[in-house]
Coordinates of C-alpha atoms in Angstrom, one line a residue:
X4 CA 19.4 -14.1 8.1
X5 CA 16.7 -11.6 6.9
X6 CA 19.0 -8.6 6.7
X7 CA 22.2 -7.9 8.2
X8 CA 23.6 -4.3 9.4
X9 CA 24.8 -3.4 5.9
X10 CA 21.4 -4.1 4.4
X11 CA 19.7 -2.0 6.9
X12 CA 22.0 0.8 6.3
X13 CA 21.2 0.5 2.7
X14 CA 17.5 0.3 3.3
X15 CA 17.6 3.5 5.8
X16 CA 19.4 5.3 3.0
X17 CA 17.1 4.6 0.2
X18 CA 14.3 5.2 2.6
X19 CA 15.4 8.9 3.2
X20 CA 16.3 9.4 -0.6
X21 CA 15.3 6.8 -3.1
X22 CA 17.4 8.6 -5.7
X23 CA 20.9 7.9 -4.2
X24 CA 23.1 6.3 -6.4
X25 CA 24.9 2.9 -5.7
X26 CA 28.2 4.9 -5.4
X27 CA 26.8 7.5 -3.2
X28 CA 25.4 4.8 -0.9
X29 CA 28.5 2.7 -0.9
X30 CA 30.5 5.7 -0.2
X31 CA 28.3 6.5 2.9
X32 CA 28.4 3.0 4.3
X33 CA 31.9 2.2 3.6
X34 CA 31.5 -0.5 1.0
X35 CA 31.8 -1.1 -2.9
X36 CA 29.2 0.4 -5.5
X37 CA 29.2 -3.4 -7.0
X38 CA 28.5 -4.9 -3.3
X39 CA 25.6 -2.2 -2.9
X40 CA 24.1 -3.1 -6.3
X41 CA 24.3 -6.8 -5.5
X42 CA 22.8 -6.2 -2.0
X43 CA 19.8 -4.1 -3.4
X44 CA 19.2 -6.7 -6.2
X45 CA 19.1 -9.5 -3.5
X46 CA 17.1 -7.7 -1.2
X47 CA 14.4 -7.0 -3.9
X48 CA 14.4 -10.7 -4.8
X49 CA 13.7 -11.8 -1.3
X50 CA 11.0 -9.0 -1.1
X51 CA 12.8 -7.2 1.8
X52 CA 13.1 -4.0 -0.2
X53 CA 11.3 -2.5 -3.3
X54 CA 12.2 0.9 -4.7
X55 CA 9.2 2.5 -6.1
X56 CA 7.8 5.9 -7.4
X57 CA 5.0 7.2 -5.0
X58 CA 2.3 9.4 -6.3
X59 CA 0.6 12.4 -4.5
X60 CA -3.2 11.4 -4.3
X61 CA -3.9 15.3 -4.0
X62 CA -2.0 16.2 -7.1
X63 CA -3.8 13.5 -8.7
X64 CA -7.2 15.1 -8.0
X65 CA -8.2 12.2 -5.3
X66 CA -8.9 14.4 -2.5
X67 CA -11.1 12.1 -0.6
X68 CA -10.2 9.1 1.2
X69 CA -12.9 7.0 2.5
X70 CA -12.2 4.2 5.2
X71 CA -15.0 1.2 4.5
X72 CA -15.7 -1.5 7.0
X73 CA -17.0 -4.3 4.9
X74 CA -19.1 -7.3 6.5
X75 CA -19.5 -10.5 4.7
X76 CA -22.0 -13.4 4.6
X77 CA -22.3 -16.6 2.7
X78 CA -18.7 -16.0 1.0
X79 CA -15.3 -16.1 2.5
X80 CA -13.7 -12.8 3.3
X81 CA -10.7 -13.6 1.5
X82 CA -12.7 -14.3 -1.9
X83 CA -14.6 -10.8 -1.3
X84 CA -11.2 -9.0 -0.4
X85 CA -9.6 -10.5 -3.6
X86 CA -12.7 -9.3 -5.6
X87 CA -12.5 -5.6 -3.8
X88 CA -8.7 -5.3 -4.7
X89 CA -9.5 -5.3 -8.5
X90 CA -11.3 -2.1 -7.8
X91 CA -9.2 0.8 -9.2
X92 CA -9.8 3.3 -6.4
X93 CA -8.9 0.6 -3.9
X94 CA -5.6 1.9 -2.2
X95 CA -5.6 -0.9 0.5
X96 CA -7.8 -4.1 1.2
X97 CA -7.2 -5.8 4.4
X98 CA -8.9 -9.0 5.8
X99 CA -9.3 -8.5 9.5
X100 CA -9.4 -10.9 12.6
X101 CA -12.7 -9.9 14.0
X102 CA -15.4 -7.3 12.8
X103 CA -15.5 -5.9 10.3
X104 CA -14.2 -8.8 8.1
X105 CA -12.5 -6.4 5.6
X106 CA -11.0 -2.9 5.6
X107 CA -11.0 -1.0 2.5
X108 CA -9.4 2.3 1.6
X109 CA -10.7 4.2 -1.4
X110 CA -9.1 7.3 -2.8
X111 CA -11.7 9.2 -4.8
X112 CA -12.0 12.7 -6.3
X113 CA -15.0 13.7 -4.4
X114 CA -18.2 12.7 -2.7
X115 CA -19.9 11.8 -6.1
X116 CA -17.3 9.9 -7.3
X117 CA -17.4 7.9 -4.0
X118 CA -21.3 7.3 -4.3
X119 CA -20.3 6.0 -7.9
X120 CA -17.6 3.4 -6.8
X121 CA -19.9 2.1 -4.1
X122 CA -23.0 1.7 -6.0
X123 CA -21.3 0.5 -9.1
X124 CA -18.2 -1.3 -8.0
X125 CA -18.2 -2.1 -4.2
X126 CA -22.1 -2.9 -4.3
X127 CA -21.5 -5.3 -7.2
X128 CA -19.2 -7.7 -5.1
X129 CA -21.4 -10.6 -4.0
X130 CA -21.1 -11.6 -0.3
X131 CA -21.0 -8.2 1.2
X132 CA -23.9 -8.2 3.8
X133 CA -23.4 -4.4 5.0
X134 CA -20.8 -1.6 5.2
X135 CA -19.9 1.4 7.2
X136 CA -17.8 4.4 5.7
X137 CA -15.8 6.9 7.4
X138 CA -14.2 9.7 5.7
X139 CA -10.8 11.0 6.2
X140 CA -10.6 14.8 7.3
X141 CA -6.9 15.1 7.4
X142 CA -4.1 12.6 7.4
X143 CA -1.7 13.1 10.4
X144 CA 0.6 10.5 9.7
X145 CA 1.1 8.1 6.7
X146 CA 4.2 5.8 7.0
X147 CA 4.9 4.1 3.7
X148 CA 8.2 2.7 4.9
X149 CA 6.5 -0.4 5.6
X150 CA 4.3 -2.7 3.3
X151 CA 3.6 -6.2 2.4
X152 CA 6.1 -6.4 -0.7
X153 CA 4.6 -9.9 -1.6
X154 CA 1.2 -8.3 -1.7
X155 CA -1.0 -9.2 -4.8
X156 CA -1.4 -5.7 -6.9

């Protein structure tokens, strides 16, 4: 069993407010504080749940989101993606089933910073045959409730 009804209730409450105490959660789900604490600890250990602080890219001065389609040759996409994931500005690196081979999200300050990251960091990764960039004008929806908790950071 991955997660039962109590686990899902705890997840829903923490998703809506990650600052709830175990006692507050227990009161709302009709359980004990100890049970809630144990459930949270167990879900974290099984990579079902992770409570994290989230940074706002805009307040950090990262006003530009670039979405790069990366095409790979003479190296495996997994190897290239692993190397791209080491770039500090890389918010997300995904290996894809078809073209492009990799999807890379960069959070950068401005156009100059984007150019610098592409020229000095992305271009330095061996195996990239070519890439195409898209610039995000506006984020309409960004659902951060889901992610791969076992992902390498």
